Amino acid sequence: MGNDIMKSLLMVMLILIFSLASCGKKGDPVPQDQKNQFSWEESRAVMTPNGCLAIAALMSGAAQNVNSFSLELEPLAPPADSSLPPELQTPQDTCEGCPFTPRETADIEPEEITSNDRGTRYSFTYCPETKAASYRWRLVAKSVFLAYPYQITPVQTAR
């Protein structure tokens, strides 16, 4: 009987030790090699007269390690026309205050790349397949190092 109690007590202690050892920093792993990382510093987009987006973005860090870029777009529905009766109004399926839900994603290539002491500036032009008066958008940069997280610009609105 005493031997069984000792074994049970030993098992409980081992479980406690292993469960405490697994506690630690929570969150996604972050690569420690800072010299190979890059991040977005600023970005902006404007609508061109032909309905395309002209995007300029500044990246700091190891921009040479960017493997590819993609653009995520959410067309914004026009405001409801209050002069129409309710049965003729079209429902709005997107809005500026709603969570960002990209409806279109495209791999894009920079048209122009310039570097200076602030970082690397990229210029893109993209003509969306879905036409709208304005869009919410963000850029995504993927690293050549697969373990590194994607770098994503804040969601912005282009009018």
Coordinates of C-alpha atoms in Angstrom, one line a residue:
M1 CA 0.0 0.0 0.0
G2 CA 2.8 2.5 0.9
N3 CA 4.6 1.7 -2.4
D4 CA 1.5 2.5 -4.4
I5 CA 1.1 5.9 -2.6
M6 CA 4.7 6.7 -3.4
K7 CA 4.2 5.9 -7.1
S8 CA 1.1 8.0 -7.2
L9 CA 2.8 10.9 -5.5
L10 CA 5.7 10.6 -7.9
M11 CA 3.4 10.6 -10.9
V12 CA 1.5 13.7 -9.6
M13 CA 4.9 15.5 -9.1
L14 CA 6.1 14.6 -12.6
I15 CA 2.8 15.8 -14.2
L16 CA 3.1 19.1 -12.3
I17 CA 6.7 19.6 -13.3
F18 CA 6.0 18.9 -17.0
S19 CA 2.9 21.1 -17.0
L20 CA 4.8 24.0 -15.4
A21 CA 7.7 23.5 -17.9
S22 CA 5.4 24.0 -20.8
C23 CA 4.3 27.4 -19.5
G24 CA 6.0 30.4 -21.0
K25 CA 5.8 33.1 -23.5
K26 CA 2.6 33.0 -25.5
G27 CA 2.1 34.2 -29.1
D28 CA 3.5 33.5 -32.5
P29 CA 7.2 32.7 -32.8
V30 CA 9.3 35.6 -33.9
P31 CA 12.5 35.0 -35.9
Q32 CA 15.5 36.3 -33.9
D33 CA 17.5 37.1 -37.0
Q34 CA 16.6 40.8 -37.3
K35 CA 19.0 41.6 -40.1
N36 CA 16.9 39.5 -42.6
Q37 CA 13.5 41.0 -41.6
F38 CA 11.5 43.8 -43.2
S39 CA 8.4 45.8 -42.3
W40 CA 6.1 48.3 -43.8
E41 CA 6.6 51.9 -42.6
E42 CA 3.9 53.7 -44.6
S43 CA 1.5 53.1 -47.5
R44 CA -1.2 55.1 -49.4
A45 CA -3.3 54.6 -52.4
V46 CA -5.4 56.9 -54.6
M47 CA -8.0 56.2 -57.3
T48 CA -7.0 57.1 -60.8
P49 CA -9.5 58.6 -63.3
N50 CA -9.8 55.2 -65.0
G51 CA -10.8 53.4 -61.8
C52 CA -7.4 51.8 -60.9
L53 CA -5.5 52.1 -57.7
A54 CA -2.1 53.9 -57.6
I55 CA -0.3 52.6 -54.5
A56 CA 3.0 53.9 -52.9
A57 CA 4.5 52.1 -50.0
L58 CA 7.7 52.4 -48.0
M59 CA 9.5 49.4 -46.5
S60 CA 12.3 49.3 -44.0
G61 CA 14.8 46.6 -43.3
A62 CA 15.9 43.8 -45.6
A63 CA 13.7 44.5 -48.5
Q64 CA 15.9 42.3 -50.7
N65 CA 14.3 39.3 -48.9
V66 CA 10.8 40.0 -50.2
N67 CA 9.7 37.1 -52.3
S68 CA 6.3 38.5 -53.5
F69 CA 3.6 41.0 -52.9
S70 CA -0.2 40.7 -53.0
L71 CA -3.0 43.2 -52.7
E72 CA -6.2 42.5 -50.9
L73 CA -9.3 44.5 -51.9
E74 CA -12.7 45.0 -50.5
P75 CA -15.0 47.1 -52.8
L76 CA -17.1 49.5 -50.7
A77 CA -20.8 49.6 -51.6
P78 CA -22.2 53.1 -52.4
P79 CA -24.4 54.6 -49.7
A80 CA -28.1 53.7 -50.0
D81 CA -30.2 56.1 -52.0
S82 CA -32.7 57.3 -49.4
S83 CA -34.9 58.7 -52.2
L84 CA -35.8 55.2 -53.4
P85 CA -38.4 53.1 -51.7
P86 CA -37.0 50.4 -49.5
E87 CA -37.9 47.6 -51.9
L88 CA -35.8 49.2 -54.6
Q89 CA -32.7 49.9 -52.5
T90 CA -29.8 47.5 -52.8
P91 CA -28.4 46.2 -49.5
Q92 CA -24.9 47.2 -48.5
D93 CA -22.7 44.2 -48.1
T94 CA -19.6 46.2 -47.2
C95 CA -19.0 49.3 -45.1
E96 CA -16.1 51.2 -43.7
G97 CA -16.8 50.3 -40.1
C98 CA -17.2 46.6 -40.8
P99 CA -14.4 44.0 -40.4
F100 CA -12.1 43.8 -43.4
T101 CA -13.3 41.1 -45.8
P102 CA -11.2 41.0 -49.0
R103 CA -13.3 40.1 -52.0
E104 CA -10.4 40.2 -54.4
T105 CA -6.7 39.2 -54.0
A106 CA -4.1 39.7 -56.6
D107 CA -0.4 39.0 -56.8
I108 CA 1.2 42.3 -57.9
E109 CA 4.7 43.4 -59.1
P110 CA 6.1 46.8 -58.3
E111 CA 6.4 49.2 -61.3
E112 CA 9.1 51.2 -59.6
I113 CA 11.5 50.5 -56.8
T114 CA 13.7 53.2 -55.2
S115 CA 15.9 53.0 -52.2
N116 CA 17.2 55.7 -49.9
D117 CA 18.3 56.0 -46.2
R118 CA 14.6 55.8 -45.1
G119 CA 14.0 52.4 -46.8
T120 CA 12.7 51.0 -50.1
R121 CA 9.8 52.7 -51.8
Y122 CA 7.5 50.6 -54.1
S123 CA 5.0 51.9 -56.6
F124 CA 2.2 49.7 -57.8
T125 CA -0.8 50.2 -60.1
Y126 CA -3.7 47.8 -60.0
C127 CA -7.0 47.8 -61.8
P128 CA -9.6 45.8 -59.8
E129 CA -11.9 43.3 -61.5
T130 CA -14.8 44.5 -59.4
K131 CA -15.5 48.1 -60.1
A132 CA -16.5 50.4 -57.2
A133 CA -16.2 54.1 -56.3
S134 CA -13.9 53.2 -53.4
Y135 CA -12.0 50.3 -51.8
R136 CA -10.6 49.2 -48.5
W137 CA -7.2 47.6 -49.1
R138 CA -4.0 46.3 -47.7
L139 CA -0.6 45.1 -49.1
V140 CA 1.0 41.8 -48.0
A141 CA 4.7 41.1 -48.4
K142 CA 6.0 37.6 -48.2
S143 CA 9.5 36.7 -47.3
V144 CA 11.9 34.3 -49.0
F145 CA 12.3 32.8 -45.6
L146 CA 9.2 30.6 -45.1
A147 CA 9.4 30.8 -41.3
Y148 CA 9.0 34.6 -41.3
P149 CA 5.6 36.1 -40.9
Y150 CA 3.9 38.0 -43.7
Q151 CA 4.2 41.8 -43.3
I152 CA 0.8 43.4 -43.8
T153 CA 0.0 47.1 -44.1
P154 CA -2.9 48.6 -42.1
V155 CA -6.3 48.4 -43.8
Q156 CA -6.9 51.8 -45.6
T157 CA -9.6 53.3 -47.8
A158 CA -8.9 54.6 -51.3
R159 CA -11.5 56.9 -52.9

